[in-house]
PDB file of C-alpha atoms in Angstrom:
ATOM      1  CA  MET D   1      40.401 109.494 -87.221  1.00  0.00           C
ATOM      2  CA  ASN D   2      39.589 110.745 -83.734  1.00  0.00           C
ATOM      3  CA  GLN D   3      35.820 110.371 -83.382  1.00  0.00           C
ATOM      4  CA  VAL D   4      35.663 112.446 -80.203  1.00  0.00           C
ATOM      5  CA  LYS D   5      37.479 115.366 -81.830  1.00  0.00           C
ATOM      6  CA  GLU D   6      35.297 115.165 -84.939  1.00  0.00           C
ATOM      7  CA  ILE D   7      32.069 115.120 -82.926  1.00  0.00           C
ATOM      8  CA  LYS D   8      33.279 117.994 -80.741  1.00  0.00           C
ATOM      9  CA  GLU D   9      33.791 119.958 -83.948  1.00  0.00           C
ATOM     10  CA  GLY D  10      30.212 119.211 -85.008  1.00  0.00           C
ATOM     11  CA  ASN D  11      30.884 116.589 -87.682  1.00  0.00           C
ATOM     12  CA  LYS D  12      27.413 115.084 -88.234  1.00  0.00           C
ATOM     13  CA  LEU D  13      28.711 112.344 -90.509  1.00  0.00           C
ATOM     14  CA  VAL D  14      30.988 110.977 -87.776  1.00  0.00           C
ATOM     15  CA  TYR D  15      28.146 111.326 -85.254  1.00  0.00           C
ATOM     16  CA  SER D  16      25.898 109.275 -87.571  1.00  0.00           C
ATOM     17  CA  LYS D  17      28.577 106.600 -87.903  1.00  0.00           C
ATOM     18  CA  VAL D  18      28.944 106.456 -84.111  1.00  0.00           C
ATOM     19  CA  PHE D  19      25.165 106.136 -83.825  1.00  0.00           C
ATOM     20  CA  GLU D  20      25.140 103.255 -86.308  1.00  0.00           C
ATOM     21  CA  GLU D  21      28.090 101.557 -84.609  1.00  0.00           C
ATOM     22  CA  TYR D  22      26.914 101.849 -81.010  1.00  0.00           C
ATOM     23  CA  HIS D  23      23.114 101.992 -81.093  1.00  0.00           C
ATOM     24  CA  LEU D  24      22.610  98.223 -80.856  1.00  0.00           C
ATOM     25  CA  LYS D  25      25.541  97.700 -78.460  1.00  0.00           C
ATOM     26  CA  LEU D  26      24.214 100.362 -76.124  1.00  0.00           C
ATOM     27  CA  TYR D  27      20.677  98.986 -76.376  1.00  0.00           C
ATOM     28  CA  GLN D  28      21.882  95.486 -75.470  1.00  0.00           C
ATOM     29  CA  TYR D  29      23.974  96.827 -72.598  1.00  0.00           C
ATOM     30  CA  ILE D  30      21.022  98.694 -71.059  1.00  0.00           C
ATOM     31  CA  TYR D  31      18.580  95.859 -71.760  1.00  0.00           C
ATOM     32  CA  LYS D  32      20.914  93.446 -69.949  1.00  0.00           C
ATOM     33  CA  TYR D  33      20.454  95.465 -66.754  1.00  0.00           C
ATOM     34  CA  THR D  34      16.823  96.498 -67.074  1.00  0.00           C
ATOM     35  CA  GLN D  35      15.256  93.611 -69.012  1.00  0.00           C
ATOM     36  CA  SER D  36      13.050  96.312 -70.495  1.00  0.00           C
ATOM     37  CA  ALA D  37      12.868  97.273 -74.148  1.00  0.00           C
ATOM     38  CA  TYR D  38      11.226 100.544 -73.124  1.00  0.00           C
ATOM     39  CA  TYR D  39      14.058 101.597 -70.804  1.00  0.00           C
ATOM     40  CA  ALA D  40      16.723 100.376 -73.199  1.00  0.00           C
ATOM     41  CA  GLU D  41      15.353 102.306 -76.177  1.00  0.00           C
ATOM     42  CA  GLU D  42      14.528 105.415 -74.176  1.00  0.00           C
ATOM     43  CA  THR D  43      17.986 105.440 -72.586  1.00  0.00           C
ATOM     44  CA  VAL D  44      19.746 104.931 -75.912  1.00  0.00           C
ATOM     45  CA  GLN D  45      17.822 107.730 -77.607  1.00  0.00           C
ATOM     46  CA  LEU D  46      18.366 110.173 -74.756  1.00  0.00           C
ATOM     47  CA  SER D  47      22.052 109.227 -74.543  1.00  0.00           C
ATOM     48  CA  PHE D  48      22.683 110.040 -78.184  1.00  0.00           C
ATOM     49  CA  VAL D  49      20.827 113.320 -77.830  1.00  0.00           C
ATOM     50  CA  LYS D  50      22.983 114.200 -74.799  1.00  0.00           C
ATOM     51  CA  LEU D  51      26.127 113.145 -76.655  1.00  0.00           C
ATOM     52  CA  TRP D  52      25.352 115.650 -79.402  1.00  0.00           C
ATOM     53  CA  GLU D  53      24.090 118.426 -77.153  1.00  0.00           C
ATOM     54  CA  LYS D  54      27.092 118.211 -74.820  1.00  0.00           C
ATOM     55  CA  ARG D  55      29.692 117.398 -77.454  1.00  0.00           C
ATOM     56  CA  GLU D  56      31.883 120.380 -76.550  1.00  0.00           C
ATOM     57  CA  GLY D  57      32.416 118.868 -73.105  1.00  0.00           C
ATOM     58  CA  LEU D  58      33.694 115.524 -74.404  1.00  0.00           C
ATOM     59  CA  SER D  59      37.199 114.565 -73.345  1.00  0.00           C
ATOM     60  CA  GLU D  60      39.674 113.541 -76.007  1.00  0.00           C
ATOM     61  CA  GLN D  61      41.458 111.442 -73.359  1.00  0.00           C
ATOM     62  CA  TYR D  62      38.751 108.781 -73.556  1.00  0.00           C
ATOM     63  CA  ASP D  63      37.369 107.046 -76.601  1.00  0.00           C
ATOM     64  CA  ILE D  64      33.823 107.677 -77.709  1.00  0.00           C
ATOM     65  CA  SER D  65      32.478 104.330 -76.484  1.00  0.00           C
ATOM     66  CA  THR D  66      33.647 104.938 -72.911  1.00  0.00           C
ATOM     67  CA  GLN D  67      32.015 108.344 -72.824  1.00  0.00           C
ATOM     68  CA  LEU D  68      28.835 107.139 -74.514  1.00  0.00           C
ATOM     69  CA  PHE D  69      28.388 104.273 -72.049  1.00  0.00           C
ATOM     70  CA  ARG D  70      28.949 106.650 -69.118  1.00  0.00           C
ATOM     71  CA  ILE D  71      26.316 108.992 -70.531  1.00  0.00           C
ATOM     72  CA  ALA D  72      23.946 106.027 -70.888  1.00  0.00           C
ATOM     73  CA  LYS D  73      24.487 104.943 -67.287  1.00  0.00           C
ATOM     74  CA  SER D  74      23.674 108.360 -65.881  1.00  0.00           C
ATOM     75  CA  THR D  75      20.750 108.737 -68.290  1.00  0.00           C
ATOM     76  CA  LEU D  76      19.274 105.415 -67.143  1.00  0.00           C
ATOM     77  CA  ILE D  77      19.610 106.373 -63.491  1.00  0.00           C
ATOM     78  CA  ASP D  78      17.924 109.728 -64.150  1.00  0.00           C
ATOM     79  CA  LEU D  79      15.160 108.054 -66.146  1.00  0.00           C
ATOM     80  CA  LEU D  80      14.486 105.499 -63.416  1.00  0.00           C
ATOM     81  CA  ARG D  81      14.325 108.193 -60.747  1.00  0.00           C
ATOM     82  CA  LYS D  82      11.866 110.243 -62.801  1.00  0.00           C
ATOM     83  CA  GLU D  83       9.763 107.193 -63.651  1.00  0.00           C
ATOM     84  CA  LYS D  84       9.671 106.115 -60.013  1.00  0.00           C
ATOM     85  CA  ILE D  85       8.071 109.437 -59.059  1.00  0.00           C
ATOM     86  CA  ARG D  86       5.594 109.300 -61.954  1.00  0.00           C
ATOM     87  CA  ASP D  87       4.651 105.671 -61.331  1.00  0.00           C
ATOM     88  CA  THR D  88       4.064 106.267 -57.638  1.00  0.00           C
ATOM     89  CA  GLN D  89       1.632 109.051 -58.507  1.00  0.00           C
ATOM     90  CA  ALA D  90      -0.048 107.077 -61.280  1.00  0.00           C
ATOM     91  CA  LEU D  91      -0.473 103.927 -59.202  1.00  0.00           C
ATOM     92  CA  SER D  92      -2.176 105.821 -56.428  1.00  0.00           C
ATOM     93  CA  ASP D  93      -4.866 106.902 -58.934  1.00  0.00           C
ATOM     94  CA  THR D  94      -5.258 103.830 -61.144  1.00  0.00           C
ATOM     95  CA  PHE D  95      -4.988 100.060 -61.287  1.00  0.00           C
ATOM     96  CA  ILE D  96      -3.011  98.644 -64.148  1.00  0.00           C
ATOM     97  CA  SER D  97      -4.438  95.546 -65.747  1.00  0.00           C
ATOM     98  CA  ALA D  98      -2.522  95.048 -68.988  1.00  0.00           C
ATOM     99  CA  PRO D  99      -0.106  92.076 -68.739  1.00  0.00           C
ATOM    100  CA  ARG D 100       2.669  93.931 -70.587  1.00  0.00           C
ATOM    101  CA  GLU D 101       2.364  96.874 -68.247  1.00  0.00           C
ATOM    102  CA  GLU D 102       2.445  94.539 -65.234  1.00  0.00           C
ATOM    103  CA  GLU D 103       5.536  92.843 -66.630  1.00  0.00           C
ATOM    104  CA  ARG D 104       7.227  96.187 -67.220  1.00  0.00           C
ATOM    105  CA  LEU D 105       6.384  97.269 -63.697  1.00  0.00           C
ATOM    106  CA  LEU D 106       7.671  93.998 -62.286  1.00  0.00           C
ATOM    107  CA  HIS D 107      10.989  94.449 -64.096  1.00  0.00           C
ATOM    108  CA  LYS D 108      11.136  98.050 -63.003  1.00  0.00           C
ATOM    109  CA  GLU D 109      10.355  97.108 -59.417  1.00  0.00           C
ATOM    110  CA  GLN D 110      13.043  94.435 -59.465  1.00  0.00           C
ATOM    111  CA  LEU D 111      15.527  96.929 -60.858  1.00  0.00           C
ATOM    112  CA  GLN D 112      14.577  99.398 -58.138  1.00  0.00           C
ATOM    113  CA  TYR D 113      15.198  96.715 -55.501  1.00  0.00           C
ATOM    114  CA  VAL D 114      18.602  96.054 -57.022  1.00  0.00           C
ATOM    115  CA  LEU D 115      19.429  99.767 -57.144  1.00  0.00           C
ATOM    116  CA  SER D 116      18.214 100.166 -53.548  1.00  0.00           C
ATOM    117  CA  ALA D 117      20.367  97.242 -52.451  1.00  0.00           C
ATOM    118  CA  ILE D 118      23.347  98.817 -54.207  1.00  0.00           C
ATOM    119  CA  GLU D 119      22.627 102.085 -52.371  1.00  0.00           C
ATOM    120  CA  GLU D 120      22.807 100.176 -49.061  1.00  0.00           C
ATOM    121  CA  LEU D 121      26.392  99.089 -49.718  1.00  0.00           C
ATOM    122  CA  PRO D 122      29.149 100.903 -47.827  1.00  0.00           C
ATOM    123  CA  ALA D 123      30.202 104.027 -49.760  1.00  0.00           C
ATOM    124  CA  GLN D 124      33.549 102.703 -51.040  1.00  0.00           C
ATOM    125  CA  SER D 125      32.140  99.305 -52.038  1.00  0.00           C
ATOM    126  CA  ARG D 126      29.179 100.964 -53.752  1.00  0.00           C
ATOM    127  CA  GLN D 127      31.430 103.321 -55.702  1.00  0.00           C
ATOM    128  CA  VAL D 128      33.729 100.482 -56.820  1.00  0.00           C
ATOM    129  CA  PHE D 129      30.772  98.253 -57.718  1.00  0.00           C
ATOM    130  CA  GLU D 130      29.024 100.976 -59.734  1.00  0.00           C
ATOM    131  CA  LEU D 131      32.201 101.851 -61.625  1.00  0.00           C
ATOM    132  CA  SER D 132      32.809  98.178 -62.387  1.00  0.00           C
ATOM    133  CA  ARG D 133      29.340  96.887 -63.172  1.00  0.00           C
ATOM    134  CA  LEU D 134      27.401  99.955 -64.231  1.00  0.00           C
ATOM    135  CA  GLY D 135      30.261 102.092 -65.504  1.00  0.00           C
ATOM    136  CA  ASP D 136      31.911  99.158 -67.265  1.00  0.00           C
ATOM    137  CA  LEU D 137      35.386 100.177 -66.100  1.00  0.00           C
ATOM    138  CA  SER D 138      38.199  97.671 -65.655  1.00  0.00           C
ATOM    139  CA  HIS D 139      39.780  97.031 -62.273  1.00  0.00           C
ATOM    140  CA  LYS D 140      42.864  98.875 -63.474  1.00  0.00           C
ATOM    141  CA  GLU D 141      40.823 101.939 -64.511  1.00  0.00           C
ATOM    142  CA  ILE D 142      39.007 101.949 -61.182  1.00  0.00           C
ATOM    143  CA  SER D 143      42.297 101.531 -59.346  1.00  0.00           C
ATOM    144  CA  GLN D 144      43.752 104.558 -61.103  1.00  0.00           C
ATOM    145  CA  LYS D 145      40.617 106.643 -60.650  1.00  0.00           C
ATOM    146  CA  LEU D 146      40.229 105.935 -56.917  1.00  0.00           C
ATOM    147  CA  SER D 147      43.915 105.465 -56.052  1.00  0.00           C
ATOM    148  CA  ILE D 148      43.400 102.045 -54.489  1.00  0.00           C
ATOM    149  CA  SER D 149      44.975  98.707 -55.348  1.00  0.00           C
ATOM    150  CA  PRO D 150      43.382  96.228 -57.767  1.00  0.00           C
ATOM    151  CA  LYS D 151      43.212  93.653 -54.938  1.00  0.00           C
ATOM    152  CA  THR D 152      41.182  96.117 -52.876  1.00  0.00           C
ATOM    153  CA  ILE D 153      38.915  96.586 -55.905  1.00  0.00           C
ATOM    154  CA  GLU D 154      38.415  92.814 -56.123  1.00  0.00           C
ATOM    155  CA  GLY D 155      37.617  92.673 -52.405  1.00  0.00           C
ATOM    156  CA  HIS D 156      35.015  95.426 -52.652  1.00  0.00           C
ATOM    157  CA  ILE D 157      33.358  93.805 -55.664  1.00  0.00           C
ATOM    158  CA  SER D 158      33.368  90.384 -54.019  1.00  0.00           C
ATOM    159  CA  LYS D 159      31.783  91.766 -50.843  1.00  0.00           C
ATOM    160  CA  ALA D 160      29.227  93.728 -52.859  1.00  0.00           C
ATOM    161  CA  LEU D 161      28.220  90.694 -54.919  1.00  0.00           C
ATOM    162  CA  LYS D 162      27.957  88.535 -51.807  1.00  0.00           C
ATOM    163  CA  TYR D 163      25.754  91.153 -50.129  1.00  0.00           C
ATOM    164  CA  LEU D 164      23.557  91.557 -53.213  1.00  0.00           C
ATOM    165  CA  ARG D 165      23.131  87.795 -53.661  1.00  0.00           C
ATOM    166  CA  LYS D 166      22.180  87.411 -50.006  1.00  0.00           C
ATOM    167  CA  ASN D 167      19.681  90.264 -50.051  1.00  0.00           C
ATOM    168  CA  LEU D 168      18.162  89.722 -53.492  1.00  0.00           C
ATOM    169  CA  THR D 169      17.881  85.915 -53.622  1.00  0.00           C
ATOM    170  CA  ALA D 170      14.199  85.890 -52.656  1.00  0.00           C
ATOM    171  CA  LEU D 171      13.392  88.503 -55.286  1.00  0.00           C
ATOM    172  CA  PHE D 172      14.682  86.461 -58.210  1.00  0.00           C
TER     173      PHE D 172
END
């Protein structure tokens, strides 16, 4: 059974099975990067909504998990950008005193530092790093997508990790 084809055709039963199969996996994947239950749950919910709403645009070349995780990555980035704007406005008006809220903000701030550090990488290294670490693509998939050798991929990732460790050590 081709799950992508079935979902594209509007099969709600297959969509429900995909939801059951990937909800927890996707949650854990997002939580691993954000350390935030709020962002993980919000991203997962929005990702499944987008999967259904944009089902006609799914590619049958890729399996459903690949496409779902890509949707989740872009959804998380969008969510963080929107939240950054809202939080900046909210913090200028109020002080937050609840420990959970402070913890959430700390995690969010740390994630923003990481994302900012990633943005500072040279364009090619950043693209390779994002595809590998955030897009969950293999070196071979990245190599094919960008038309560069796997050794070059390894070099970009190694340089990116070295840069991130150097610049984020004090933060963590």
